[in-house]
Tab-separated table of C-alpha atoms in Angstrom:
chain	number	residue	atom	x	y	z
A	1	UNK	CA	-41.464	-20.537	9.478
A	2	UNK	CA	-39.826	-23.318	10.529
A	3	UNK	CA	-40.759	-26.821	11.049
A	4	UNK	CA	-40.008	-30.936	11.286
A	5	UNK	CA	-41.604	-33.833	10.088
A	6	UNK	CA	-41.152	-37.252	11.571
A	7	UNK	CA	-43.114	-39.532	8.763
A	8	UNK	CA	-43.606	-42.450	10.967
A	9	UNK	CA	-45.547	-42.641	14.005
A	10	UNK	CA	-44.211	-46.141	15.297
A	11	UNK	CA	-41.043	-47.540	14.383
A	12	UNK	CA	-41.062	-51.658	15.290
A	13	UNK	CA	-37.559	-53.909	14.994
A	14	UNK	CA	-35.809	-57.031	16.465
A	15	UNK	CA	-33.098	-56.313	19.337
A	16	UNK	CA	-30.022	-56.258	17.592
A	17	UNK	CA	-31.172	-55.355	14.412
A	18	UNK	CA	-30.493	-51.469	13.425
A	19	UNK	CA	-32.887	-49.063	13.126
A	20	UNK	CA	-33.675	-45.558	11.555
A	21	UNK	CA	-35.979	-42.988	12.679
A	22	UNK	CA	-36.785	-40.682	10.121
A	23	UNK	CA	-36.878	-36.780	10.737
A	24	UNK	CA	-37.174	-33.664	7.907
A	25	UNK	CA	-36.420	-30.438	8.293
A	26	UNK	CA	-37.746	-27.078	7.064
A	27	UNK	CA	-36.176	-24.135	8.093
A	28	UNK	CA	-34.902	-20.551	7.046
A	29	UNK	CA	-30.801	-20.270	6.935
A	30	UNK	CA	-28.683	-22.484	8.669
A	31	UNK	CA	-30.273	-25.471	10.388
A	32	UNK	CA	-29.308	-26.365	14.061
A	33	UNK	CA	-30.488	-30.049	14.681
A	34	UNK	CA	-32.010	-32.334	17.464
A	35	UNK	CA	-32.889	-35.177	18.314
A	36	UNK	CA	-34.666	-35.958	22.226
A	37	UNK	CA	-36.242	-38.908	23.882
A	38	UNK	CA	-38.671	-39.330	26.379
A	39	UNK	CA	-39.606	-42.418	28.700
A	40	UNK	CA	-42.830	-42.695	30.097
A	41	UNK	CA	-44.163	-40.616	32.925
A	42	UNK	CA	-40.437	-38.367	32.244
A	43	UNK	CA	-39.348	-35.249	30.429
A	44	UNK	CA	-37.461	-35.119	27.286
A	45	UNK	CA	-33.484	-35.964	27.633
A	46	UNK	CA	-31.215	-34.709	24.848
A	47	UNK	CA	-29.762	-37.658	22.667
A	48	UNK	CA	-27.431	-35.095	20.344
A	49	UNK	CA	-27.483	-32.433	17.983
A	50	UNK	CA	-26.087	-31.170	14.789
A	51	UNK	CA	-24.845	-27.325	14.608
A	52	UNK	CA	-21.467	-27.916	11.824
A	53	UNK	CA	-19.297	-29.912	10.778
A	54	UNK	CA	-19.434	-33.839	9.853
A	55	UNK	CA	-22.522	-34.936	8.630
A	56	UNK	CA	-22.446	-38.428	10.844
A	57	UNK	CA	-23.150	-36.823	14.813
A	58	UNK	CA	-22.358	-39.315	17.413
A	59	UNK	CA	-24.332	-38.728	20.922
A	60	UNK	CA	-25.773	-40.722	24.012
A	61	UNK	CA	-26.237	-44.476	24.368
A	62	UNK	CA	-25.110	-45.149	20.674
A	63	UNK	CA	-27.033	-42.872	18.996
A	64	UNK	CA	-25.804	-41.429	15.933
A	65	UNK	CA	-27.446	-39.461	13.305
A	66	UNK	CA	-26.825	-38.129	9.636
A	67	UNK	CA	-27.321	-35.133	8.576
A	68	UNK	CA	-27.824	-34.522	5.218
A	69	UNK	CA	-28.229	-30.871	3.790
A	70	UNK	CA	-29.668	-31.839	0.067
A	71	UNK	CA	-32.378	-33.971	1.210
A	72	UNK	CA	-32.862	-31.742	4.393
A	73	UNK	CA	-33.474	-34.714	6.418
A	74	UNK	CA	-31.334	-35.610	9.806
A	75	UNK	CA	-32.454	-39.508	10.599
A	76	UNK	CA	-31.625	-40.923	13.569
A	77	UNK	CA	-29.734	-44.231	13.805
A	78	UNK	CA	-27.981	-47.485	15.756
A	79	UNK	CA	-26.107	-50.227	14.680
A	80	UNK	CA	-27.846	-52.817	17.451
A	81	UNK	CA	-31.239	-51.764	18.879
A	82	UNK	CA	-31.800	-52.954	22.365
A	83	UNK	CA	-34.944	-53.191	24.015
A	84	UNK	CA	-34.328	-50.278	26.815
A	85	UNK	CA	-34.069	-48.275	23.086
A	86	UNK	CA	-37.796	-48.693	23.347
A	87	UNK	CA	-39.082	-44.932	23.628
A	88	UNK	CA	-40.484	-41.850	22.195
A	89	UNK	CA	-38.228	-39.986	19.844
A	90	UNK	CA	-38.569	-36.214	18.863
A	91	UNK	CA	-36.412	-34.586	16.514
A	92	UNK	CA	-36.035	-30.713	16.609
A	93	UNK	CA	-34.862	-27.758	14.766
A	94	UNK	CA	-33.605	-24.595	16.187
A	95	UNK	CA	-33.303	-21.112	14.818
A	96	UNK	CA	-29.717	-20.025	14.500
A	97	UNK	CA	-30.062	-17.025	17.200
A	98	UNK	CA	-29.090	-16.047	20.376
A	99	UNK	CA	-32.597	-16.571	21.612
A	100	UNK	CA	-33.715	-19.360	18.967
A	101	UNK	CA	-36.824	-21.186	19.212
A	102	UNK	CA	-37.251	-24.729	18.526
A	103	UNK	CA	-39.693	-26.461	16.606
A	104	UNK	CA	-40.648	-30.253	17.414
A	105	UNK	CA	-41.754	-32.944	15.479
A	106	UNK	CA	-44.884	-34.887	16.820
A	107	UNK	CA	-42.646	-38.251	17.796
A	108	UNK	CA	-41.749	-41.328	16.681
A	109	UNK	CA	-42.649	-44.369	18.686
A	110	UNK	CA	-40.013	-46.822	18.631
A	111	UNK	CA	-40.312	-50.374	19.984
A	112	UNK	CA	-37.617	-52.895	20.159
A	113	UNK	CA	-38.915	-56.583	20.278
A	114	UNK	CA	-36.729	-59.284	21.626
B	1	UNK	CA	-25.951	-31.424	38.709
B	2	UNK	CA	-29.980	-30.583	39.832
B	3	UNK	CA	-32.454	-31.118	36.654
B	4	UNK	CA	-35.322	-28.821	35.965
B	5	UNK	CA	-37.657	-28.975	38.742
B	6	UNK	CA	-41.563	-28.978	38.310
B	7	UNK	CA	-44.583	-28.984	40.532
B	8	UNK	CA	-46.714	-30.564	40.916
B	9	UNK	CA	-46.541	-33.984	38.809
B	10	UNK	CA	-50.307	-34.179	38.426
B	11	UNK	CA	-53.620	-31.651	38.450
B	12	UNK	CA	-56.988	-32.627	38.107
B	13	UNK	CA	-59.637	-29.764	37.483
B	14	UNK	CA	-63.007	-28.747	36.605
B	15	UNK	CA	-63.332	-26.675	33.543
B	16	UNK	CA	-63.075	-22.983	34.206
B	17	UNK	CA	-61.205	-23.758	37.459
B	18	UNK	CA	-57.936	-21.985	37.514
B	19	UNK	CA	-54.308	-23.635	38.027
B	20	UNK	CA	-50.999	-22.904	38.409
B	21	UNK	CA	-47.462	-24.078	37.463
B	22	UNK	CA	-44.395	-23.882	38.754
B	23	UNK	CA	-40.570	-24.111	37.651
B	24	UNK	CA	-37.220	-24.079	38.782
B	25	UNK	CA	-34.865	-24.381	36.067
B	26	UNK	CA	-30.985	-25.316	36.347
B	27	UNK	CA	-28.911	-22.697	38.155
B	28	UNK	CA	-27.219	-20.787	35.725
B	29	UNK	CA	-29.682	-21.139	32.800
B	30	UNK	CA	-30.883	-17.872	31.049
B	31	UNK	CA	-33.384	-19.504	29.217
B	32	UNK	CA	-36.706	-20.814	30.274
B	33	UNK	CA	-39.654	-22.510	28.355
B	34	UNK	CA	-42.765	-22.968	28.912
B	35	UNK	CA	-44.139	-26.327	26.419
B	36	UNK	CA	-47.352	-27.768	25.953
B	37	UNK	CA	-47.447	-31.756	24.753
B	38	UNK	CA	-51.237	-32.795	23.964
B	39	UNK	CA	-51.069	-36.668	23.444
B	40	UNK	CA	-50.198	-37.872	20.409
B	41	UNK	CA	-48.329	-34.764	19.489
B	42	UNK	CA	-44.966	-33.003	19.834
B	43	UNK	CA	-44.004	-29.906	22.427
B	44	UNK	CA	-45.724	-26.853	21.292
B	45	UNK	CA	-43.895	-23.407	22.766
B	46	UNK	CA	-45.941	-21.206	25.001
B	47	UNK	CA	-43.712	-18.737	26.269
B	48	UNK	CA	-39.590	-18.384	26.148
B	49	UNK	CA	-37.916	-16.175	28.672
B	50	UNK	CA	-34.229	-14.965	28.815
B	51	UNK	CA	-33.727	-13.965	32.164
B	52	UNK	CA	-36.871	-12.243	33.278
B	53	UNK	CA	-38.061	-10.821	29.742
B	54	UNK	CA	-40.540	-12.093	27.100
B	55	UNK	CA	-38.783	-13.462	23.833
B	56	UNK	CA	-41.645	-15.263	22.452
B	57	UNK	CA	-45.404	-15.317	23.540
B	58	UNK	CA	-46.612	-15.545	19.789
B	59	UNK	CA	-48.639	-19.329	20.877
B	60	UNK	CA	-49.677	-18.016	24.320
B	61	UNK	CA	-53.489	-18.224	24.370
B	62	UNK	CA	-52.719	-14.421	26.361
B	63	UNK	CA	-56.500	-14.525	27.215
B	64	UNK	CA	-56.117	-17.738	29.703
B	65	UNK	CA	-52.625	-18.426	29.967
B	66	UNK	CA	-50.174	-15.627	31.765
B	67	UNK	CA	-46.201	-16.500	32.804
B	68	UNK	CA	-43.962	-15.072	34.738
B	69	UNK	CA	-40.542	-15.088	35.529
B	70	UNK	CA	-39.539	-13.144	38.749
B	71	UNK	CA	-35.631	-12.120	39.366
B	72	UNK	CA	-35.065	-14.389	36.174
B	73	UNK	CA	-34.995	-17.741	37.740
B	74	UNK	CA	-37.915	-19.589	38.499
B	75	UNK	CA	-41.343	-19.391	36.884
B	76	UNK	CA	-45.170	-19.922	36.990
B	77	UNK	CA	-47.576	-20.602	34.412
B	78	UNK	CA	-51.346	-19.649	35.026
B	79	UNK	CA	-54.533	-21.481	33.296
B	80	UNK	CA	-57.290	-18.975	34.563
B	81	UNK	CA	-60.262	-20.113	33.637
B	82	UNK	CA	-59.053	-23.539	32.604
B	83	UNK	CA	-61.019	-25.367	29.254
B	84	UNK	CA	-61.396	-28.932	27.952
B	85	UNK	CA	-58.601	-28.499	25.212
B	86	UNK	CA	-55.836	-27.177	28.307
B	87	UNK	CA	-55.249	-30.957	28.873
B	88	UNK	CA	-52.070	-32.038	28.623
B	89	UNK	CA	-48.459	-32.560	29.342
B	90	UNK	CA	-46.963	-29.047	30.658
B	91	UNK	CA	-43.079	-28.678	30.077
B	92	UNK	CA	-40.656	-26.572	31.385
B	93	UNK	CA	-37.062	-26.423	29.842
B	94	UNK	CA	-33.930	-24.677	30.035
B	95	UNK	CA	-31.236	-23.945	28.606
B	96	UNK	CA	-27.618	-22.264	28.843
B	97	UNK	CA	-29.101	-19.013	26.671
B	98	UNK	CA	-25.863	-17.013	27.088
B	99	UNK	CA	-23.699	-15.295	24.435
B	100	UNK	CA	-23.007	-16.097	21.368
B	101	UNK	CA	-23.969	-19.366	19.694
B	102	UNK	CA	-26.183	-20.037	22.419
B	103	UNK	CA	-28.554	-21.815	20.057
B	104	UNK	CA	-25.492	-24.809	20.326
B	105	UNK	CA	-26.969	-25.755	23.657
B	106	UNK	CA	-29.668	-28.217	24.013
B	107	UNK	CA	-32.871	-27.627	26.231
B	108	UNK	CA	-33.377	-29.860	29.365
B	109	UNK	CA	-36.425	-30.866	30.269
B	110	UNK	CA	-38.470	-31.227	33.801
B	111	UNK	CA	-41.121	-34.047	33.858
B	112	UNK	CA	-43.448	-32.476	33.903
B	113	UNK	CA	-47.177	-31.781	34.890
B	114	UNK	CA	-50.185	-33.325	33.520
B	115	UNK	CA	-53.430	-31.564	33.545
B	116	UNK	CA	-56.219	-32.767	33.180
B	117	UNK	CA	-59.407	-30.514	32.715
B	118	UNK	CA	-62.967	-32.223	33.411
């Protein structure tokens, strides 16, 4: 079975600062990668997602995140946090099928002080 | 382009009071979800349709909980009777689910409905 672990449930920094938010993966075969946020009172929005290739993914408003097969982790980054940053992250893994399911982490809380 | 439509934003109900759900995913999407989101935690799957068939149930509490999908577009998710432990966030996604590699395309989410069961 497959699952995700994001080890921290709140994730504080300065604006401008960078910041990581931490996801691992478990997962049979190859893994297809996630990451979502979601603003209060809305729905989830896709940020980006890993299915081959480079390691470093590049998605919405500056995102990036690294994939990194050894330590089967996939942590979400940003050079400069800003305080709109200041959301609910999930990370997700998907089965690699035409009809995959995906697994979600609980969320990672991350505030951006100014 | 439209987003996933849900109705309605908010339920309140009595405990074994019935409730229903409904959603209308993007045009064109073969894949629907059904997620539950208790606070605190991440989406748990209920129910995953492509087009109008079942491809996962395996979490649906089948004793309270039924879905449908009818002419495989939009959808309704049933709570009959309802219990403490039902409240939370209700999610309906979708996603491209066509072909090969579908798994490359992300799920969009409505904003749900929160139920709350008292």
């Amino acid at each position: 079975a497959q699952s995700v672990a994001q080890p921290e449930d709140q994730v504080n920094v300065a604006e401008g600062n960078p910041l990581t938010v931490k996801c691992t993966y478990s997962v049979s075969g190859n893994p297809y990668l996630f990451w979502y946020v979601q603003y209060p009172n809305r729905g989830l929005q896709f940020l980006l997602k890993y299915i081959t290739g480079d390691n470093l993914v590049k998605g919405s408003y500056g995102f990036e995140a690294e994939f990194n097969k050894s330590q089967t982790s996939f942590h979400l980054k940003k050079p400069s946090a800003l305080v709109s940053d200041s959301a609910l992250y999930f990370c997700a893994v998907r089965e690699g099928t035409n009809a995959g399911k995906s697994t979600f982490g609980d969320g990672t809380t991350l505030t951006v002080k100014p | 382009e439209a987003g996933v439509a849900q109705s309605p934003r908010y339920k309140i109900i009595e405990k074994r009071q019935s409730v229903a759900f409904w959603c209308n995913p993007i045009s064109g999407h073969a894949t629907l979800y059904w997620y539950q989101q208790i606070l605190g935690q991440g989406p748990k799957l209920l129910i995953q349709f492509q087009n109008n068939g079942v491809v996962d149930d395996s979490q649906l509490p089948k004793d309270r909980f039924s879905a449908e999908r009818l002419k495989g577009v939009d959808s309704t998710l049933k709570i009959q009777p309802a219990k403490l432990e039902d409240s939370a966030v209700y999610l309906c996604a979708s996603s491209l689910g066509k072909g090969t590699r579908s798994y490359n395309s992300p799920l969009h989410f409505g904003n749900g409905t929160r139920l709350t069961v008292t």
